[in-house]
GROMACS .gro file of C-alpha atoms in nm:
model
  121
    1GLN     CA    1   1.600  -1.081   0.166
    2VAL     CA    2   1.277  -0.885   0.196
    3HIS     CA    3   0.935  -1.031   0.136
    4LEU     CA    4   0.608  -0.842   0.129
    5ALA     CA    5   0.289  -1.030   0.202
    6GLU     CA    6  -0.038  -0.859   0.117
    7SER     CA    7  -0.392  -0.941   0.213
    8GLY     CA    8  -0.735  -0.787   0.224
    9GLY     CA    9  -0.834  -0.744  -0.136
   10GLY     CA   10  -1.167  -0.857  -0.264
   11LEU     CA   11  -1.497  -0.765  -0.418
   12VAL     CA   12  -1.702  -0.492  -0.261
   13GLN     CA   13  -1.999  -0.283  -0.364
   14PRO     CA   14  -1.968   0.091  -0.414
   15GLY     CA   15  -1.971   0.265  -0.079
   16GLY     CA   16  -1.823  -0.034   0.095
   17SER     CA   17  -1.497  -0.071   0.280
   18LEU     CA   18  -1.190  -0.289   0.271
   19ARG     CA   19  -0.875  -0.301   0.476
   20LEU     CA   20  -0.550  -0.400   0.312
   21SER     CA   21  -0.252  -0.526   0.506
   22CYS     CA   22   0.109  -0.567   0.408
   23ALA     CA   23   0.378  -0.724   0.621
   24ALA     CA   24   0.746  -0.694   0.544
   25SER     CA   25   0.951  -0.988   0.658
   26GLY     CA   26   1.314  -1.079   0.646
   27SER     CA   27   1.621  -0.952   0.815
   28GLY     CA   28   1.913  -0.725   0.764
   29PHE     CA   29   1.725  -0.413   0.663
   30SER     CA   30   1.570  -0.096   0.790
   31ILE     CA   31   1.254   0.043   0.639
   32ILE     CA   32   1.247   0.393   0.500
   33ASP     CA   33   0.881   0.390   0.411
   34MET     CA   34   0.595   0.164   0.312
   35GLY     CA   35   0.297   0.233   0.101
   36TRP     CA   36   0.046   0.130  -0.158
   37TYR     CA   37   0.053   0.169  -0.532
   38ARG     CA   38  -0.230   0.081  -0.765
   39HIS     CA   39  -0.264   0.006  -1.129
   40ALA     CA   40  -0.574  -0.043  -1.335
   41PRO     CA   41  -0.623  -0.098  -1.708
   42GLY     CA   42  -0.668   0.231  -1.883
   43LYS     CA   43  -0.503   0.426  -1.607
   44GLY     CA   44  -0.147   0.503  -1.523
   45GLY     CA   45   0.000   0.368  -1.208
   46GLU     CA   46  -0.065   0.577  -0.903
   47SER     CA   47   0.089   0.602  -0.562
   48VAL     CA   48  -0.210   0.580  -0.332
   49ALA     CA   49  -0.060   0.637   0.009
   50VAL     CA   50   0.277   0.627   0.179
   51ILE     CA   51   0.383   0.629   0.541
   52THR     CA   52   0.738   0.685   0.656
   53GLN     CA   53   0.906   0.548   0.963
   54GLY     CA   54   0.882   0.898   1.100
   55GLY     CA   55   0.506   0.886   1.068
   56SER     CA   56   0.459   1.123   0.778
   57THR     CA   57   0.181   1.031   0.538
   58ILE     CA   58   0.109   1.122   0.180
   59TYR     CA   59  -0.213   1.052  -0.006
   60ALA     CA   60  -0.317   1.074  -0.364
   61ASP     CA   61  -0.577   1.344  -0.415
   62SER     CA   62  -0.819   1.085  -0.544
   63VAL     CA   63  -0.836   0.905  -0.209
   64LYS     CA   64  -0.804   1.184   0.044
   65GLY     CA   65  -1.078   1.171   0.300
   66ARG     CA   66  -1.162   0.812   0.215
   67PHE     CA   67  -0.844   0.612   0.269
   68THR     CA   68  -0.622   0.602   0.574
   69ILE     CA   69  -0.277   0.454   0.589
   70SER     CA   70  -0.131   0.343   0.918
   71GLY     CA   71   0.153   0.131   1.035
   72ASP     CA   72   0.255  -0.114   1.303
   73ILE     CA   73   0.616  -0.007   1.314
   74ALA     CA   74   0.738  -0.277   1.550
   75ASN     CA   75   0.615  -0.550   1.319
   76ASN     CA   76   0.680  -0.380   0.985
   77ILE     CA   77   0.317  -0.387   0.885
   78VAL     CA   78   0.128  -0.125   0.693
   79TYR     CA   79  -0.248  -0.101   0.659
   80LEU     CA   80  -0.472   0.078   0.419
   81GLN     CA   81  -0.825   0.136   0.538
   82MET     CA   82  -1.040   0.209   0.236
   83ASN     CA   83  -1.384   0.356   0.295
   84ASN     CA   84  -1.654   0.477   0.060
   85LEU     CA   85  -1.504   0.279  -0.223
   86LYS     CA   86  -1.585   0.382  -0.575
   87PRO     CA   87  -1.573   0.186  -0.900
   88GLU     CA   88  -1.275   0.390  -1.006
   89ASP     CA   89  -1.085   0.248  -0.710
   90THR     CA   90  -1.086  -0.089  -0.882
   91ALA     CA   91  -0.724  -0.186  -0.933
   92VAL     CA   92  -0.446  -0.414  -0.834
   93TYR     CA   93  -0.300  -0.271  -0.518
   94LEU     CA   94   0.066  -0.337  -0.465
   95CYS     CA   95   0.251  -0.294  -0.143
   96ARG     CA   96   0.579  -0.116  -0.180
   97THR     CA   97   0.861  -0.059   0.063
   98GLN     CA   98   1.188   0.122   0.039
   99ILE     CA   99   1.461  -0.016   0.260
  100ILE     CA  100   1.826   0.017   0.343
  101ALA     CA  101   2.014  -0.308   0.382
  102THR     CA  102   2.231  -0.344   0.685
  103GLY     CA  103   2.577  -0.240   0.578
  104GLY     CA  104   2.448  -0.082   0.263
  105ARG     CA  105   2.406   0.277   0.159
  106ASP     CA  106   2.157   0.266  -0.125
  107ALA     CA  107   1.783   0.257  -0.092
  108MET     CA  108   1.616  -0.042  -0.250
  109THR     CA  109   1.256  -0.090  -0.345
  110TYR     CA  110   1.060  -0.410  -0.297
  111TRP     CA  111   0.715  -0.487  -0.424
  112GLY     CA  112   0.447  -0.726  -0.318
  113LYS     CA  113   0.264  -0.940  -0.568
  114GLY     CA  114  -0.047  -0.727  -0.545
  115THR     CA  115  -0.399  -0.779  -0.422
  116LEU     CA  116  -0.701  -0.715  -0.640
  117VAL     CA  117  -0.968  -0.474  -0.524
  118THR     CA  118  -1.285  -0.477  -0.728
  119VAL     CA  119  -1.558  -0.225  -0.660
  120SER     CA  120  -1.871  -0.314  -0.849
  121SER     CA  121  -2.242  -0.348  -0.807
   0.00000   0.00000   0.00000
């Protein structure tokens, strides 16, 4: 019903930049919000950034000032511009969306497969 396609991960040196993209496709739903979640070995999962359909944004303290989330609302795409990357940013980044199905009343969460970001010299 809802599919999330991520792109943009890769290997970058400390101080470098990457831009992640996530597109939600399908039909019969309305998006509540979209965002990025990351998980790395030795760390708990962390919500990195979220943007709502109303345009509100929330960032993890660890990425404030370095990452920017934005959205192409018409096309259900969310971006994460990551600047000044640090080794501790290394993680699998998963796109997440919360949606309401047409005719439904409960919010549902969908996850992308994840894209690996590796920050290393």
